[in-house]
């Protein structure tokens, strides 16, 4: 029996296992109830008394060896398999919900405006917020010392030797009209959304920054009727299919003739309320036929091409649409305000 025990010891010393399956086979072979170790202990009962001490010592040594070897093999195989065999995670637990943000109300309205015009064939264009006087004023036919310049409360960044080279924060998105006509030639049909700046004291009704959407359509035979139809379609899409528009004569240096666009009040539907100041109409945009001088400034022949342009304030439309009465709310980013636009 001693010889048998020593044979097993040699075997175990050189034994290696690569997989957990092999380790399990090792356990079954040596350590299970009917495994070799128990068989040897059964056999031990039959060993002659005078040999019991020697054989007993060997057998105990074998038992310790087998147990140690089993521990060592299990550890080795588990390490190789990474941690996934020892996960203490409960994979059936429901996950922590992601808290989703919401779009800013100005983004919601801007996207909607751009989408409506894009379905009428207008593409989106972009221009700089830091601009020269030329693009913001001079090319748009604002004569030097024209009072309309004063009306726009400009933030100047750098005064130059000649006025048209002054650097400023754009006061409207109309600068993009000029840039567009300079680098692309008609037919042009574009919508231009962005941030604009004016040096105004901040209050519920005025802010030093706000957003506008500019539209420009230049091609052969573009008429005032095209302008009217385009803006009527926009108003119906934006405020509801029963919306009507009205054009009021106005003045802008870069359009001739010019008109202010009103829509029927979509809050009271013409009955009269605070929003429309009981007139039944609310103003949403300035517009007009592009002045021939503006086309000339961009090297477009006004004999060949005509165009219309319009500009609207995104804040104004958003305030009307959602009944918001304080402009400052748009820029304070109070989550209690912003959360209300979830899913809008
Ligand atoms: N730029 C004007 C403003 O900020 C708005 C405007 C009026 C834009 C008429 C236009 C237009 O393109 O044709 O008050």
Coordinates of C-alpha atoms and ligand atoms in Angstrom, one line a residue:
X1 CA 0.0 0.0 0.0
X2 CA 2.9 2.3 0.7
X3 CA 4.1 1.9 -2.8
X4 CA 0.6 2.8 -4.2
X5 CA 0.5 5.9 -2.0
X6 CA 3.9 7.0 -3.2
X7 CA 2.9 6.4 -6.9
X8 CA -0.1 8.7 -6.4
X9 CA 2.1 11.3 -4.7
X10 CA 4.5 11.4 -7.7
X11 CA 1.5 11.6 -10.1
X12 CA -0.1 14.4 -8.2
X13 CA 3.1 16.4 -7.9
X14 CA 3.5 16.5 -11.7
X15 CA -0.2 16.9 -12.4
X16 CA -1.3 20.1 -14.3
X17 CA -4.7 21.3 -15.2
X18 CA -5.6 23.9 -17.9
X19 CA -9.4 24.2 -17.5
X20 CA -11.9 24.2 -14.8
X21 CA -13.2 20.9 -16.3
X22 CA -9.9 19.2 -15.7
X23 CA -9.8 20.6 -12.1
X24 CA -13.3 19.2 -11.5
X25 CA -12.2 15.8 -12.9
X26 CA -9.3 15.9 -10.5
X27 CA -11.6 16.6 -7.6
X28 CA -13.9 13.7 -8.6
X29 CA -11.0 11.3 -9.0
X30 CA -9.3 12.0 -5.7
X31 CA -11.6 13.9 -3.4
X32 CA -15.2 12.7 -4.0
X33 CA -16.9 10.2 -1.8
X34 CA -15.9 7.3 -3.9
X35 CA -12.6 8.9 -4.9
X36 CA -9.1 7.4 -4.5
X37 CA -8.5 9.0 -1.1
X38 CA -11.5 7.5 0.5
X39 CA -10.7 4.1 -1.1
X40 CA -7.2 4.3 0.4
X41 CA -8.7 5.2 3.8
X42 CA -11.0 2.1 3.5
X43 CA -8.0 0.0 2.6
X44 CA -6.1 1.5 5.6
X45 CA -8.4 -0.3 7.9
X46 CA -7.0 -3.6 6.7
X47 CA -3.4 -2.6 7.3
X48 CA -1.5 -4.7 9.9
X49 CA -1.2 -2.9 13.2
X50 CA 2.5 -2.7 13.3
X51 CA 2.5 -0.9 9.9
X52 CA -0.4 1.5 10.7
X53 CA 1.9 4.3 12.0
X54 CA 4.1 4.5 8.9
X55 CA 1.3 4.0 6.4
X56 CA -1.0 6.4 8.3
X57 CA 1.6 9.1 8.1
X58 CA 2.0 8.7 4.4
X59 CA -1.7 8.6 3.9
X60 CA -2.2 11.8 5.8
X61 CA 0.6 13.5 3.8
X62 CA -1.2 12.4 0.6
X63 CA -4.5 13.8 1.8
X64 CA -2.9 17.2 2.6
X65 CA -1.1 17.1 -0.8
X66 CA -4.3 16.4 -2.7
X67 CA -6.2 19.2 -0.9
X68 CA -3.5 21.7 -1.4
X69 CA -3.1 20.7 -5.1
X70 CA -6.9 21.1 -5.6
X71 CA -6.8 24.6 -4.1
X72 CA -3.9 25.6 -6.2
X73 CA -5.4 24.3 -9.4
X74 CA -8.7 26.0 -8.8
X75 CA -7.1 29.3 -8.1
X76 CA -4.9 29.1 -11.2
X77 CA -7.8 28.3 -13.5
X78 CA -10.1 31.0 -12.0
X79 CA -7.4 33.7 -12.4
X80 CA -7.0 32.8 -16.1
X81 CA -10.7 33.1 -16.6
X82 CA -10.7 36.7 -15.4
X83 CA -13.4 37.8 -12.9
X84 CA -16.5 36.5 -14.6
X85 CA -16.5 33.3 -12.7
X86 CA -16.7 35.2 -9.4
X87 CA -19.3 37.9 -10.3
X88 CA -21.1 39.2 -7.3
X89 CA -23.4 41.4 -9.4
X90 CA -27.1 40.8 -9.6
X91 CA -27.7 40.9 -13.3
X92 CA -31.5 40.7 -12.8
X93 CA -31.7 44.1 -11.0
X94 CA -33.4 46.8 -13.1
X95 CA -30.9 49.4 -14.3
X96 CA -30.7 53.0 -13.0
X97 CA -32.8 55.1 -15.5
X98 CA -30.9 57.6 -17.6
X99 CA -32.2 61.0 -17.0
X100 CA -32.7 62.5 -20.4
X101 CA -32.3 66.3 -21.0
X102 CA -34.6 68.3 -23.2
X103 CA -34.1 70.7 -26.0
X104 CA -34.0 74.4 -25.2
X105 CA -37.2 76.0 -26.3
X106 CA -35.3 78.3 -28.7
X107 CA -33.8 75.2 -30.3
X108 CA -37.2 73.6 -30.6
X109 CA -38.6 76.6 -32.4
X110 CA -35.4 77.2 -34.5
X111 CA -35.5 73.6 -35.7
X112 CA -39.2 73.9 -36.5
X113 CA -38.7 77.1 -38.6
X114 CA -35.7 75.6 -40.5
X115 CA -37.7 72.4 -41.1
X116 CA -40.7 74.2 -42.6
X117 CA -38.5 76.3 -44.9
X118 CA -36.4 73.3 -45.9
X119 CA -39.5 71.6 -47.2
X120 CA -40.0 74.7 -49.4
X121 CA -36.5 74.2 -50.8
X122 CA -34.5 76.5 -48.6
X123 CA -31.1 75.2 -47.5
X124 CA -29.4 76.2 -44.3
X125 CA -26.5 78.7 -44.3
X126 CA -24.3 80.1 -41.5
X127 CA -22.2 83.2 -41.0
X128 CA -19.9 84.9 -38.4
X129 CA -21.1 86.6 -35.3
X130 CA -18.0 88.9 -35.3
X131 CA -18.5 90.9 -38.4
X132 CA -17.2 94.0 -40.2
X133 CA -19.4 97.0 -40.8
X134 CA -19.5 96.2 -44.5
X135 CA -21.5 93.0 -44.1
X136 CA -23.6 94.1 -41.2
X137 CA -24.4 97.6 -42.5
X138 CA -22.7 99.2 -45.5
X139 CA -23.4 96.4 -48.1
X140 CA -27.0 96.3 -46.8
X141 CA -27.4 99.9 -47.9
X142 CA -27.1 101.6 -44.5
X143 CA -25.6 104.9 -45.6
X144 CA -22.9 106.5 -43.4
X145 CA -24.6 108.2 -40.4
X146 CA -27.9 106.7 -41.4
X147 CA -30.2 106.8 -38.3
X148 CA -31.0 103.1 -38.7
X149 CA -27.4 102.3 -37.6
X150 CA -28.1 104.1 -34.3
X151 CA -31.3 102.2 -33.8
X152 CA -29.4 98.9 -33.8
X153 CA -27.3 99.7 -30.6
X154 CA -24.1 98.1 -31.9
X155 CA -21.4 96.5 -29.8
X156 CA -18.2 97.7 -31.5
X157 CA -15.0 95.6 -31.1
X158 CA -12.6 97.7 -33.1
X159 CA -13.0 101.1 -34.8
X160 CA -11.1 101.3 -38.1
X161 CA -9.9 104.3 -40.2
X162 CA -12.9 103.8 -42.6
X163 CA -16.3 103.0 -41.3
X164 CA -16.9 100.0 -43.4
X165 CA -13.9 98.2 -41.8
X166 CA -15.1 98.6 -38.2
X167 CA -15.3 95.3 -36.4
X168 CA -18.5 94.6 -34.4
X169 CA -20.9 92.0 -33.1
X170 CA -23.5 91.5 -35.7
X171 CA -26.8 93.2 -34.8
X172 CA -28.9 90.9 -37.2
X173 CA -28.5 87.8 -39.3
X174 CA -28.8 89.9 -42.5
X175 CA -25.0 89.9 -42.8
X176 CA -25.2 86.3 -44.0
X177 CA -27.4 87.4 -47.0
X178 CA -24.4 89.5 -48.2
X179 CA -21.8 86.7 -47.6
X180 CA -24.1 84.2 -49.3
X181 CA -24.6 86.4 -52.4
X182 CA -20.9 87.0 -52.5
X183 CA -19.8 83.4 -52.7
X184 CA -22.8 81.8 -54.5
X185 CA -24.7 83.1 -57.5
X186 CA -28.4 82.8 -58.1
X187 CA -30.6 80.9 -57.9
X188 CA -30.3 81.2 -54.1
X189 CA -32.9 80.0 -51.6
X190 CA -31.5 79.9 -48.1
X191 CA -32.4 80.1 -44.4
X192 CA -29.9 81.5 -42.0
X193 CA -30.3 81.1 -38.2
X194 CA -28.1 82.5 -35.5
X195 CA -27.3 84.6 -32.5
X196 CA -27.2 88.4 -32.7
X197 CA -26.2 91.1 -30.3
X198 CA -27.4 94.6 -29.3
X199 CA -26.2 96.9 -26.7
X200 CA -29.5 97.0 -24.7
X201 CA -30.2 97.1 -21.0
X202 CA -31.4 93.6 -20.0
X203 CA -35.1 93.5 -19.0
X204 CA -38.1 91.2 -19.5
X205 CA -38.6 92.7 -23.0
X206 CA -35.0 93.3 -24.2
X207 CA -31.7 91.5 -24.0
X208 CA -28.1 92.1 -25.3
X209 CA -28.2 88.8 -27.2
X210 CA -31.0 87.0 -29.0
X211 CA -31.6 84.9 -32.1
X212 CA -32.9 85.5 -35.6
X213 CA -33.7 83.6 -38.7
X214 CA -33.0 85.2 -42.0
X215 CA -34.5 84.1 -45.3
X216 CA -33.3 84.9 -48.8
X217 CA -34.6 84.0 -52.2
X218 CA -32.9 85.4 -55.3
X219 CA -33.7 84.2 -58.8
X220 CA -35.2 85.4 -62.1
X221 CA -38.7 86.7 -61.8
X222 CA -39.0 86.5 -58.0
X223 CA -42.0 88.7 -57.1
X224 CA -43.7 90.2 -54.1
X225 CA -46.4 87.5 -54.5
X226 CA -43.8 84.8 -53.9
X227 CA -42.8 86.5 -50.7
X228 CA -46.4 86.7 -49.5
X229 CA -47.2 83.0 -50.5
X230 CA -44.0 81.8 -48.8
X231 CA -44.7 83.5 -45.5
X232 CA -48.4 82.6 -45.6
X233 CA -47.4 78.9 -46.0
X234 CA -44.9 79.3 -43.2
X235 CA -47.4 80.9 -40.9
X236 CA -50.0 78.1 -41.5
X237 CA -47.4 75.4 -40.8
X238 CA -46.0 77.1 -37.7
X239 CA -49.2 78.4 -36.0
X240 CA -52.0 76.3 -37.5
X241 CA -53.8 76.0 -40.9
X242 CA -56.4 78.7 -40.2
X243 CA -53.7 81.4 -39.6
X244 CA -53.9 84.4 -41.8
X245 CA -51.2 87.0 -42.5
X246 CA -51.2 90.7 -43.2
X247 CA -48.5 92.9 -44.6
X248 CA -47.9 96.4 -43.2
X249 CA -45.8 98.8 -45.2
X250 CA -42.5 99.4 -43.4
X251 CA -38.9 100.6 -44.0
X252 CA -35.6 98.7 -44.1
X253 CA -32.5 100.1 -45.9
X254 CA -31.9 96.8 -47.7
X255 CA -35.4 96.1 -49.0
X256 CA -37.7 98.1 -51.3
X257 CA -40.6 97.8 -50.9
X258 CA -40.5 96.6 -47.3
X259 CA -43.3 95.1 -45.1
X260 CA -43.8 94.0 -41.6
X261 CA -45.6 90.6 -41.4
X262 CA -48.4 90.1 -38.8
X263 CA -50.2 86.8 -38.2
X264 CA -53.7 86.4 -36.7
X265 CA -53.2 85.9 -33.0
X266 CA -53.0 82.1 -32.4
X267 CA -53.8 82.6 -28.7
X268 CA -57.2 84.2 -29.0
X269 CA -57.8 83.6 -32.7
X270 CA -58.6 87.3 -33.3
X271 CA -60.9 87.8 -30.3
X272 CA -58.4 90.0 -28.6
X273 CA -56.0 89.1 -25.7
X274 CA -53.0 90.5 -23.8
X275 CA -50.5 88.9 -26.3
X276 CA -51.9 90.7 -29.3
X277 CA -52.8 93.7 -27.2
X278 CA -56.4 93.2 -28.3
X279 CA -55.7 93.9 -31.9
X280 CA -56.1 90.2 -33.1
X281 CA -52.7 90.4 -34.9
X282 CA -49.1 89.8 -33.8
X283 CA -46.0 90.8 -35.6
X284 CA -43.6 88.0 -36.5
X285 CA -41.2 89.3 -39.2
X286 CA -39.7 92.1 -41.3
X287 CA -39.4 91.5 -45.0
X288 CA -39.2 93.0 -48.4
X289 CA -37.9 92.8 -52.0
X290 CA -34.0 92.9 -52.0
X291 CA -33.0 96.5 -52.9
X292 CA -31.3 96.6 -56.3
X293 CA -28.3 98.4 -54.7
X294 CA -27.8 95.4 -52.3
X295 CA -27.7 93.0 -55.3
X296 CA -25.2 95.3 -57.0
X297 CA -23.0 95.3 -53.9
X298 CA -22.8 91.5 -54.3
X299 CA -22.1 91.7 -58.1
X300 CA -25.6 90.4 -59.0
X301 CA -27.3 92.1 -61.9
X302 CA -30.6 93.6 -60.7
X303 CA -31.8 93.7 -64.3
X304 CA -31.6 90.0 -64.5
X305 CA -32.4 88.9 -60.9
X306 CA -34.8 89.9 -58.2
X307 CA -35.3 88.5 -54.7
X308 CA -37.1 88.7 -51.4
X309 CA -35.7 88.6 -47.9
X310 CA -37.2 88.3 -44.4
X311 CA -36.0 88.2 -40.9
X312 CA -37.7 87.0 -37.7
X313 CA -36.8 86.9 -34.0
X314 CA -36.8 83.3 -32.6
X315 CA -37.3 84.6 -29.0
X316 CA -40.4 86.5 -30.1
X317 CA -42.0 83.5 -31.8
X318 CA -41.1 81.2 -28.9
X319 CA -42.6 83.6 -26.4
X320 CA -45.8 83.9 -28.4
X321 CA -46.0 80.1 -29.0
X322 CA -45.5 79.1 -25.3
X323 CA -46.9 82.2 -23.6
X324 CA -43.5 83.1 -22.0
X325 CA -43.4 86.7 -20.7
X326 CA -39.8 87.3 -19.8
X327 CA -36.9 87.2 -22.2
X328 CA -34.4 86.6 -19.5
X329 CA -35.7 83.1 -18.8
X330 CA -34.1 81.9 -22.1
X331 CA -30.6 82.7 -20.9
X332 CA -30.7 81.8 -17.2
X333 CA -30.9 78.1 -17.8
X334 CA -33.0 77.4 -14.8
X335 CA -33.8 73.7 -15.1
X336 CA -37.3 74.3 -13.6
X337 CA -38.0 76.4 -16.7
X338 CA -36.2 74.1 -19.2
X339 CA -37.8 70.9 -17.9
X340 CA -41.2 72.1 -19.1
X341 CA -40.1 71.6 -22.7
X342 CA -39.4 67.9 -22.3
X343 CA -40.9 66.0 -25.3
X344 CA -42.0 69.3 -26.9
Ligands
LIG1 N1 -32.6 92.7 -40.1 C1 -33.9 93.2 -39.6 C2 -33.8 93.4 -38.1 O1 -33.0 92.9 -37.5 C3 -34.9 92.2 -39.9 C4 -35.2 92.1 -41.4 C5 -36.1 92.9 -42.0 C6 -34.5 91.2 -42.2 C7 -36.4 92.8 -43.4 C8 -34.7 91.1 -43.5 C9 -35.7 91.9 -44.1 O2 -34.1 90.2 -44.3 O3 -35.9 91.8 -45.5 O4 -34.6 94.2 -37.6

